[in-house]
Short mmCIF file of C-alpha atoms in Angstrom, two decimals:
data_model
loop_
_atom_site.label_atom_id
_atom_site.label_comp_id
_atom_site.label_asym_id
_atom_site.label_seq_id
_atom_site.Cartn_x
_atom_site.Cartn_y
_atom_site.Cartn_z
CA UNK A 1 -29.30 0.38 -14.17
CA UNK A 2 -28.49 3.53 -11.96
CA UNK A 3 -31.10 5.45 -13.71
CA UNK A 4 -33.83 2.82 -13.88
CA UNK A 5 -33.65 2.77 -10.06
CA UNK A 6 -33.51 6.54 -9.64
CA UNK A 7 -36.87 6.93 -11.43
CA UNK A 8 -38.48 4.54 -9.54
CA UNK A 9 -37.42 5.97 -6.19
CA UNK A 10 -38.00 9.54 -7.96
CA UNK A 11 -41.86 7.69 -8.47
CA UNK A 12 -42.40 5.99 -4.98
CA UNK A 13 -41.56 9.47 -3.78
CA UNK A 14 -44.61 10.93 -5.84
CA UNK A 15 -47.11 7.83 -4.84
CA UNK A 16 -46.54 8.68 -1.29
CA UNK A 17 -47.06 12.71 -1.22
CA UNK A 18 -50.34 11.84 -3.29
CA UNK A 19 -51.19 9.34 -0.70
CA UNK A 20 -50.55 11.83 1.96
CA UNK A 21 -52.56 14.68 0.28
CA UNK A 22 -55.84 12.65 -0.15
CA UNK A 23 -55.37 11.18 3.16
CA UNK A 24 -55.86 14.66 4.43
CA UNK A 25 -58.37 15.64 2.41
CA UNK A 26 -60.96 12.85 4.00
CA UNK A 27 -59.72 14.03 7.43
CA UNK A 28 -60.30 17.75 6.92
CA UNK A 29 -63.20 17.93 3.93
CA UNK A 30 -61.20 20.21 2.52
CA UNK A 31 -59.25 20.24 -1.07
CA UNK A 32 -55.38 20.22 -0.70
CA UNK A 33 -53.86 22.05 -2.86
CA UNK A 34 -50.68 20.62 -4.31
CA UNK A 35 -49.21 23.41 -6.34
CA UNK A 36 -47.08 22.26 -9.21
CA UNK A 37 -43.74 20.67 -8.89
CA UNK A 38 -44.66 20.21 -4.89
CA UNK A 39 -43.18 16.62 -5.97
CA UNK A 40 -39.25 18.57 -5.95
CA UNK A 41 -39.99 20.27 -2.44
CA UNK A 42 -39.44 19.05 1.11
CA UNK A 43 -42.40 19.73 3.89
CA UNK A 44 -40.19 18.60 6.66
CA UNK A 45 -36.51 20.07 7.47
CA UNK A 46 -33.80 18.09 5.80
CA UNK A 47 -31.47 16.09 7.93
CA UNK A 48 -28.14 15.68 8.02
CA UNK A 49 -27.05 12.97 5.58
CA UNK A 50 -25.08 10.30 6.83
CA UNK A 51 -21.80 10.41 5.57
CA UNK A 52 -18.89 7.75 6.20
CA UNK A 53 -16.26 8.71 8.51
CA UNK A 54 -13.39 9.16 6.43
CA UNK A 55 -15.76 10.81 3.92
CA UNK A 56 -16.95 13.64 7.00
CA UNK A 57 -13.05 14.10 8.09
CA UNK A 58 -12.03 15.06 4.19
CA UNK A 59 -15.08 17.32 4.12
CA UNK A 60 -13.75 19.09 7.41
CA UNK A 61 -10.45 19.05 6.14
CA UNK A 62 -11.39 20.85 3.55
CA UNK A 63 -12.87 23.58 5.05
CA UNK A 64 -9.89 23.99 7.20
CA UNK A 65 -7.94 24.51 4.41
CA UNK A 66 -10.43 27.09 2.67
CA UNK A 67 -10.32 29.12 5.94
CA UNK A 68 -6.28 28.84 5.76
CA UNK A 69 -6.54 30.61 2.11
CA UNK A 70 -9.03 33.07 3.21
CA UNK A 71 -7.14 34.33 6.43
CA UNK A 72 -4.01 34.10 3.96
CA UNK A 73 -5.25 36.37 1.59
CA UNK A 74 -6.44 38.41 4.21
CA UNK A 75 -4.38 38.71 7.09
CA UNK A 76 -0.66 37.71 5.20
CA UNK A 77 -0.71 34.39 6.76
CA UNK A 78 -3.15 31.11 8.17
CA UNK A 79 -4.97 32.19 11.28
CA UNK A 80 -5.44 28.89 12.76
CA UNK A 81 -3.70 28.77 16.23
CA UNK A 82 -5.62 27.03 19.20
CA UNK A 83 -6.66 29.38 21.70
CA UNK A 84 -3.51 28.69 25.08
CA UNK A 85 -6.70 27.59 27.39
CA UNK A 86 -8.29 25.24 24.74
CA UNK A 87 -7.46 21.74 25.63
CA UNK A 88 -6.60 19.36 22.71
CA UNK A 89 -9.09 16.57 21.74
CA UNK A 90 -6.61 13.99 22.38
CA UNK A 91 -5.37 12.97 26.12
CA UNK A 92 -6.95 16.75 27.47
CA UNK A 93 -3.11 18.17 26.47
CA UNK A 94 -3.04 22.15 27.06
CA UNK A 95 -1.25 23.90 24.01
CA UNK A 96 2.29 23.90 24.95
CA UNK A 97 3.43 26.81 22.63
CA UNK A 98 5.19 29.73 24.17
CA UNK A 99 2.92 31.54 27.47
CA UNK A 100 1.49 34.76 26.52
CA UNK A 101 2.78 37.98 27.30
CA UNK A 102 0.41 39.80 29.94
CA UNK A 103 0.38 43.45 30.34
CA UNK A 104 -0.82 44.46 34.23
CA UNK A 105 -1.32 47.99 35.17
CA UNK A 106 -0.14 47.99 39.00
CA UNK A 107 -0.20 51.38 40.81
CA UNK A 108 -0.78 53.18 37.50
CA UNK A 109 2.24 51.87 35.95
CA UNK A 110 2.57 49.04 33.18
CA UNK A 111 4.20 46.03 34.01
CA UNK A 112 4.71 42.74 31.31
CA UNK A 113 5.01 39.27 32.81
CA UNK A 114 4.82 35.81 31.71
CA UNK A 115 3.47 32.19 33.56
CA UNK A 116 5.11 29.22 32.08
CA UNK A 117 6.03 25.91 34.69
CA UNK A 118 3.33 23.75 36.06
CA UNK A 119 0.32 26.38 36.76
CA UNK A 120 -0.43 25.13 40.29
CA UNK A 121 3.21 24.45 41.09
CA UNK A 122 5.33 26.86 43.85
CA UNK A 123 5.67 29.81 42.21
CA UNK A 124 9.67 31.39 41.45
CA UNK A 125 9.85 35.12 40.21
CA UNK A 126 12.63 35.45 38.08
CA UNK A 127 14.07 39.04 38.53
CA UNK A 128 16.39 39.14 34.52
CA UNK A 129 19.52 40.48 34.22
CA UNK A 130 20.45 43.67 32.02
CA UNK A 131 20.16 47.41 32.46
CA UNK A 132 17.17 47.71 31.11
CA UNK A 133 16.89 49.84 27.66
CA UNK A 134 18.30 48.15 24.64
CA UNK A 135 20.07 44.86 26.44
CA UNK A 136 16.59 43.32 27.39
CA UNK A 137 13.75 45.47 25.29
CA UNK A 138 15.49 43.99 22.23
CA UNK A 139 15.93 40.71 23.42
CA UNK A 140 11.58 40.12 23.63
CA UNK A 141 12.18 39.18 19.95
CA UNK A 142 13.08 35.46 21.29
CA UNK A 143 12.13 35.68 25.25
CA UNK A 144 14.49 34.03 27.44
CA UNK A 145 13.10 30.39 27.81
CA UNK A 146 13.60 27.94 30.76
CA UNK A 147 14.54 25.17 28.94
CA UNK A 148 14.87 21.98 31.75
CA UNK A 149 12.06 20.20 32.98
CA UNK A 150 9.93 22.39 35.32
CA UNK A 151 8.18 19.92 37.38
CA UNK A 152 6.26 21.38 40.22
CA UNK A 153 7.72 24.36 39.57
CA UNK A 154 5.46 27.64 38.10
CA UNK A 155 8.13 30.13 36.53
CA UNK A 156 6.83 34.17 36.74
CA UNK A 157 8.89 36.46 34.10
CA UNK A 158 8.54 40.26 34.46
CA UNK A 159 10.13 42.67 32.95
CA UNK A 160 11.30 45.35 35.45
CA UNK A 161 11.04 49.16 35.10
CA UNK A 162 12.57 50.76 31.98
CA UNK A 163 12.71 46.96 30.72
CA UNK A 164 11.31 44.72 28.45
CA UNK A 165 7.49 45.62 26.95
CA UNK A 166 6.96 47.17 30.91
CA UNK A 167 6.84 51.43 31.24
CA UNK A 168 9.75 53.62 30.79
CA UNK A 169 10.39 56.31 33.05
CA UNK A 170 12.36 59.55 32.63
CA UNK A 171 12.67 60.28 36.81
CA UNK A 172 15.10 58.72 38.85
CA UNK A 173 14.14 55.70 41.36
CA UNK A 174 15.85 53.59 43.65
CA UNK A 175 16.97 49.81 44.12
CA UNK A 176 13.87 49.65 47.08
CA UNK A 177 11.89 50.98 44.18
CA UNK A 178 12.67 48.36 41.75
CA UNK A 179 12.36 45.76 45.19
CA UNK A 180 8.89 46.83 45.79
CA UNK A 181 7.79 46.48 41.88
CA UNK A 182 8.56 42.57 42.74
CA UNK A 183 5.88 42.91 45.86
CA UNK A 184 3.55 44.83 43.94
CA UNK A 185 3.14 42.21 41.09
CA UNK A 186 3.01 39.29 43.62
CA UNK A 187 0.00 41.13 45.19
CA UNK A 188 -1.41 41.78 42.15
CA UNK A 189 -0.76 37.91 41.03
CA UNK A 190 -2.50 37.43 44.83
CA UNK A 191 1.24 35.23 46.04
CA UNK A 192 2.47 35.25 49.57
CA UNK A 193 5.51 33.92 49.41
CA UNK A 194 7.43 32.47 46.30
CA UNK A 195 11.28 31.48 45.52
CA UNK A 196 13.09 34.04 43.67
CA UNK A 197 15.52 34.03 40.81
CA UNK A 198 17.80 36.71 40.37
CA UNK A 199 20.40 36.87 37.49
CA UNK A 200 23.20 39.47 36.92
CA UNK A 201 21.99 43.09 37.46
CA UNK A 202 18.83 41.79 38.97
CA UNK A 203 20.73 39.99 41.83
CA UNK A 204 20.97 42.98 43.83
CA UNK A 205 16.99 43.33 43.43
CA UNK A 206 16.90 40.06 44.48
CA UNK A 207 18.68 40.56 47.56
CA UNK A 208 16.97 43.60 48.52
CA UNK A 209 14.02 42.23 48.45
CA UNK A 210 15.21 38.98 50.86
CA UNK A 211 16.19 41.65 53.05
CA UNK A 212 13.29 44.19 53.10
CA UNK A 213 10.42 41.28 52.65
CA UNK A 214 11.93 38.07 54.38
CA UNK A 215 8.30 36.98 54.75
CA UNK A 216 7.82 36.82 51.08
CA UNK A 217 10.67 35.81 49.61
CA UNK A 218 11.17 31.62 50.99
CA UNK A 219 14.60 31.04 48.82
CA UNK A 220 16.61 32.65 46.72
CA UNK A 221 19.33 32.16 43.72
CA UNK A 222 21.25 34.54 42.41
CA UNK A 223 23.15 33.74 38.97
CA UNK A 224 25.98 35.64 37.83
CA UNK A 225 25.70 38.32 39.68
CA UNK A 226 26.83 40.08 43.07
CA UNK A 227 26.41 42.60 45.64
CA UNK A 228 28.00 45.73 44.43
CA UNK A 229 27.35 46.22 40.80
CA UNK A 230 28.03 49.92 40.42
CA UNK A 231 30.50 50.51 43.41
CA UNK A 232 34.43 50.75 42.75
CA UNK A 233 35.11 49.44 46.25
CA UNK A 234 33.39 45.85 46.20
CA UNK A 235 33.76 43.71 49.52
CA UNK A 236 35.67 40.16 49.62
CA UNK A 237 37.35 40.74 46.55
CA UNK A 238 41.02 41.66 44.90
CA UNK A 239 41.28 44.32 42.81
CA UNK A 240 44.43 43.47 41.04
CA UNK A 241 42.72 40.06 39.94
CA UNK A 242 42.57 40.58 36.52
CA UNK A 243 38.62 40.08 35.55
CA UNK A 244 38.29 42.18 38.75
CA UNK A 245 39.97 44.87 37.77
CA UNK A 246 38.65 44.79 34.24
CA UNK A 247 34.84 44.86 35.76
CA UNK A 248 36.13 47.90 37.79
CA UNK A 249 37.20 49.54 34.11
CA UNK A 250 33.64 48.99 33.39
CA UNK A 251 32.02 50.44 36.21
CA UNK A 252 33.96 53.43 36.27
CA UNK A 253 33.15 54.35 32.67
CA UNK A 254 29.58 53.93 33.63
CA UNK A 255 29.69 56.19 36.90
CA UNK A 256 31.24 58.98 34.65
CA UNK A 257 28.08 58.71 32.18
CA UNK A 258 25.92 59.07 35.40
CA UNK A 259 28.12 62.16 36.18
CA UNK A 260 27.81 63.27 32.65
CA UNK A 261 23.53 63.10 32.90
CA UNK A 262 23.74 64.65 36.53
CA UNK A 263 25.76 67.44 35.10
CA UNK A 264 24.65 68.11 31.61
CA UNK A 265 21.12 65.97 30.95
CA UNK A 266 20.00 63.75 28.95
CA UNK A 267 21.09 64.46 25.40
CA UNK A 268 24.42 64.70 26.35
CA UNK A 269 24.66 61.29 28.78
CA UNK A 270 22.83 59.50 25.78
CA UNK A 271 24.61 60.87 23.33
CA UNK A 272 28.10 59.69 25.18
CA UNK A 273 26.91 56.34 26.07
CA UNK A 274 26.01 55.42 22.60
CA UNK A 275 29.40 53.10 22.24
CA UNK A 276 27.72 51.27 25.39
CA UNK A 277 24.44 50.14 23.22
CA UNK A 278 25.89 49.81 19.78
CA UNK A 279 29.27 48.24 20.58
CA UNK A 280 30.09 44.77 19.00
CA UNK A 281 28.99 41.67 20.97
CA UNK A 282 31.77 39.39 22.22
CA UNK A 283 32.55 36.51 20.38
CA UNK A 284 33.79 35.04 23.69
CA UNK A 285 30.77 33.82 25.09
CA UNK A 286 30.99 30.01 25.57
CA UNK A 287 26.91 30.02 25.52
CA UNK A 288 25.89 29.90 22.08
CA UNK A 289 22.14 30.13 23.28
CA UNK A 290 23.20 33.51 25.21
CA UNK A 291 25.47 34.46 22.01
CA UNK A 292 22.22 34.33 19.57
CA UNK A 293 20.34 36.47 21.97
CA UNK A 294 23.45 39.18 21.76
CA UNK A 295 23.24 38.73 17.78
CA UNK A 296 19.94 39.27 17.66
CA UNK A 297 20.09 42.36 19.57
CA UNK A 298 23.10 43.52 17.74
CA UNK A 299 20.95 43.61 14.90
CA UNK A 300 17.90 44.72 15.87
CA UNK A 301 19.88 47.77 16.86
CA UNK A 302 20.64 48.85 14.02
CA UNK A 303 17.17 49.13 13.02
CA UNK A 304 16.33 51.58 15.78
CA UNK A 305 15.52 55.69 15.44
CA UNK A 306 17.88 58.20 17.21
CA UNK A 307 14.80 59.02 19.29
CA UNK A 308 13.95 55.28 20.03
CA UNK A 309 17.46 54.74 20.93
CA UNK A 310 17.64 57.64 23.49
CA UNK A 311 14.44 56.73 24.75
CA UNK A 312 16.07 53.12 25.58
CA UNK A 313 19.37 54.31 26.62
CA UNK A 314 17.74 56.74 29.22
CA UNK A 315 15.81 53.63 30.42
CA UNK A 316 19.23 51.60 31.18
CA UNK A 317 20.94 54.63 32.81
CA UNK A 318 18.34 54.68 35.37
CA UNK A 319 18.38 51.52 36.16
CA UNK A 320 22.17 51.70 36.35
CA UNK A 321 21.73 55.20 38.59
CA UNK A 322 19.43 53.47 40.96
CA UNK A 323 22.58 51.13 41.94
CA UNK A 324 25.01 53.84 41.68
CA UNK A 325 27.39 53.20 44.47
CA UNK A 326 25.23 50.05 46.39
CA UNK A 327 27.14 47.83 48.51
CA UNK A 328 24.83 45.12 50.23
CA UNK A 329 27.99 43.21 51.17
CA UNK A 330 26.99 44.20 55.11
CA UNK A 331 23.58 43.43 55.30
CA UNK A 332 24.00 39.93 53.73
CA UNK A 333 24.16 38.37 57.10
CA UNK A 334 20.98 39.29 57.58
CA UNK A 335 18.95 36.99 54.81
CA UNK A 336 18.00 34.12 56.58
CA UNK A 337 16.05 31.88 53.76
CA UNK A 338 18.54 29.03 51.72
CA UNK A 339 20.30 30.53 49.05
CA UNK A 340 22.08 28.99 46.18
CA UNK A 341 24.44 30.58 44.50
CA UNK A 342 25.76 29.70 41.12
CA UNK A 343 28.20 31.34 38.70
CA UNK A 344 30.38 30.34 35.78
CA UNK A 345 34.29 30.25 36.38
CA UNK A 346 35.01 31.87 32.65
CA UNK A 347 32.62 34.88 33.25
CA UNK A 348 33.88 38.15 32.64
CA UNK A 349 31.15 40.25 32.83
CA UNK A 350 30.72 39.64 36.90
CA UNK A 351 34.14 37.77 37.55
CA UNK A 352 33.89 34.72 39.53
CA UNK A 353 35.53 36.37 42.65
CA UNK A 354 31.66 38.25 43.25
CA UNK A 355 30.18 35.00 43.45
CA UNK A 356 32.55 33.47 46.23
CA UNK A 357 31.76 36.68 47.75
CA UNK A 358 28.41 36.19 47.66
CA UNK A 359 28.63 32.75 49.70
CA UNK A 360 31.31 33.65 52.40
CA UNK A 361 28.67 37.00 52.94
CA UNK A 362 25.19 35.01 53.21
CA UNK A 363 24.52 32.56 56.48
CA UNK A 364 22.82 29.69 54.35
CA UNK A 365 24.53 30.29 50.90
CA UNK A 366 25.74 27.32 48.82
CA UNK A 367 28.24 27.81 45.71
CA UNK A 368 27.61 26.22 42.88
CA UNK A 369 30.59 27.08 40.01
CA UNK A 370 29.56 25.80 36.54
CA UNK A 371 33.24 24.73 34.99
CA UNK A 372 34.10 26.54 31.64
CA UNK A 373 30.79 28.23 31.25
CA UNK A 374 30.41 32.24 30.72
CA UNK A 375 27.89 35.17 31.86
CA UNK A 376 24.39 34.72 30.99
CA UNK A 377 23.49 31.35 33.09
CA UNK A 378 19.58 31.99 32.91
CA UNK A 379 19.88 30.65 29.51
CA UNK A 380 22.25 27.77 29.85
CA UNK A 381 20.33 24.17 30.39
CA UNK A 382 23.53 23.16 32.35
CA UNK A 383 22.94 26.31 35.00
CA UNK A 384 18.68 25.82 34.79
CA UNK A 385 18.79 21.88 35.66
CA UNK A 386 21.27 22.57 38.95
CA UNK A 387 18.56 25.50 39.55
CA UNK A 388 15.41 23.53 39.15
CA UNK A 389 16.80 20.12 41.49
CA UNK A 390 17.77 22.56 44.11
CA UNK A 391 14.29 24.77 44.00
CA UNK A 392 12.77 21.51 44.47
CA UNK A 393 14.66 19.84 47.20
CA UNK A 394 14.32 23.19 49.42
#
């Protein structure tokens, strides 16, 4: 029955172009000529079939997955991520994988920053933590992530000199140096003012820069951290307390290895310091997001050259020289935005007894002590929800 009907269709088909062709020939006078097996061409463009729904969706489908096998074969892997500023079909969503890493080139030097948060919320820098060099550069492998909700709030990451994906140097500069990086990159970002996170080793970045650039800085919260890092003679604190005078232990062995590359150079400070990069992370850590990040840069450590190591060594004894001796325990009355300080009563990286010191030295700071939680609050959801309500309710 299929058949029968085909060649009469296949026949109608063949009535009609005949039709058509001596219709024309009255018109013009002229003889068309039908050349042979005309019948099996098409004189106008075809048009798209119509094909059922579910019928069109398989078909696309498809090709999606032939694309898949070609970029596979091609590339290693599928090659079918949605461009970050594409929005989906359904509801408008944006992609909500992880921000891209930008690269800005700011007074001829390279800086890498991130924009995650709500994109035309109040903008917070976040200032990390770390020397630099191995502790943060080998930590980009899983970024830090701000894992409580970020309403209203639009989160800036940058990595800061010798850090991160940003340039390494190999001259000396100072904490005002590593203050006025933060200004640059909210010019270049084209921000006036923003709120300003600052965690362990960046704190005292943080506070320099509430003190040299009030006008841009509207609060701040420093995590972990204090305001002599690299000075034996901190202010507001006791010495024989024992995580004090355990982070004095610490700090001493890291002024002698900026002795040691004063004295004798580079090789020989890197060469010295090498315990400080390759040493065993502690098992202490009550954060088992920050304790992943330490595994992973335990081993991705061990995967480095002797060069690439020096290189990132050199890169965290800068950043240590440039706050060699820096006591900011004096000027602290002078910061005049809120600031919120919050630290972890089992930390023994930067005791506990910083932190208090921190709030007796500032006008408007508030303590915030996180009960049987370690160093490393920038990653702890506990430490980023107290963060986020008090960002918003300032």
């Amino acid at each position: 029955m299929r058949d029968h009907r085909r060649r009469h269709a296949h026949r109608r088909r063949r009535q009609s172009r005949t039709q058509s062709a001596r219709l024309l020939q009255r018109i013009s006078g002229k003889r068309v000529h039908r050349p042979r097996h005309e019948h099996l061409r098409h004189p106008l463009p075809r048009t798209r079939p119509t094909v059922p729904h579910g019928r069109r969706r398989s078909r696309v489908r498809r090709g999606v997955q032939a694309h898949a096998q070609r970029c596979a074969a091609q590339h290693g892997g599928p090659h079918l991520r949605r461009p970050a500023n594409r929005a989906r079909h359904l509801g408008h969503a944006r992609h909500r994988g992880p921000a891209p890493i930008r690269i800005a080139i700011i007074n001829d030097r390279r800086v890498a920053y991130e924009v995650s948060g709500d994109p035309t919320g109040q903008p917070v820098l976040i200032i990390h933590g770390a020397w630099g060099g191995p502790s943060s550069t080998l930590w980009n492998g899983p970024r830090l992530r701000w894992h409580a909700p970020t309403g209203g709030l639009k989160l800036i990451w940058y990595d800061r000199r010798c850090a991160g994906l940003s340039q390494y140097d190999t001259e000396p500069f100072t904490l005002e140096d590593l203050a006025n990086d933060a200004v640059d990159l909210l010019d270049y970002l084209g921000i006036d003012s923003t709120a300003v996170i600052a965690t362990s080793a960046g704190g005292p970045i943080g506070l320099r820069l509430a003190l040299d650039h009030p006008n841009r800085v509207m609060s701040l919260v420093l995590l972990n951290t204090g305001a002599s890092l690299m000075s034996l003679t901190p202010t507001g604190v006791d010495p024989a307390d024992p995580f004090v005078s355990d982070r004095l232990e610490t700090v001493a062995k890291r002024l002698t290895l900026l002795d040691l590359l004063d004295s004798e150079g580079i090789e020989s400070a890197v060469a010295a310091s090498e315990d400080e990069w390759t040493s065993t992370p502690q098992p202490t850590e009550p954060d088992p997001v920050f304790q992943s990040f330490r595994d992973n840069r335990q081993r991705a450590l061990s995967s480095l050259s002797p060069d690439e190591l020096a290189r990132l060594a050199l890169g965290a004894l800068l950043n240590m020289k440039a706050q060699r001796g820096v006591n900011l325990s004096a000027d602290m009355i002078r910061i005049t935005c809120p600031v919120l300080i919050v630290h972890g009563d089992d930390d023994t990286a930067v005791p506990i007894a910083l932190g208090r010191a921190l709030a007796d030295g500032i006008p408007y700071g508030e303590l915030s002590v996180l009960n049987e939680h370690g160093h490393g609050l920038i990653v702890n959801s506990a430490a980023q929800q107290v963060v986020t309500h008090w960002l918003q309710s300032v």
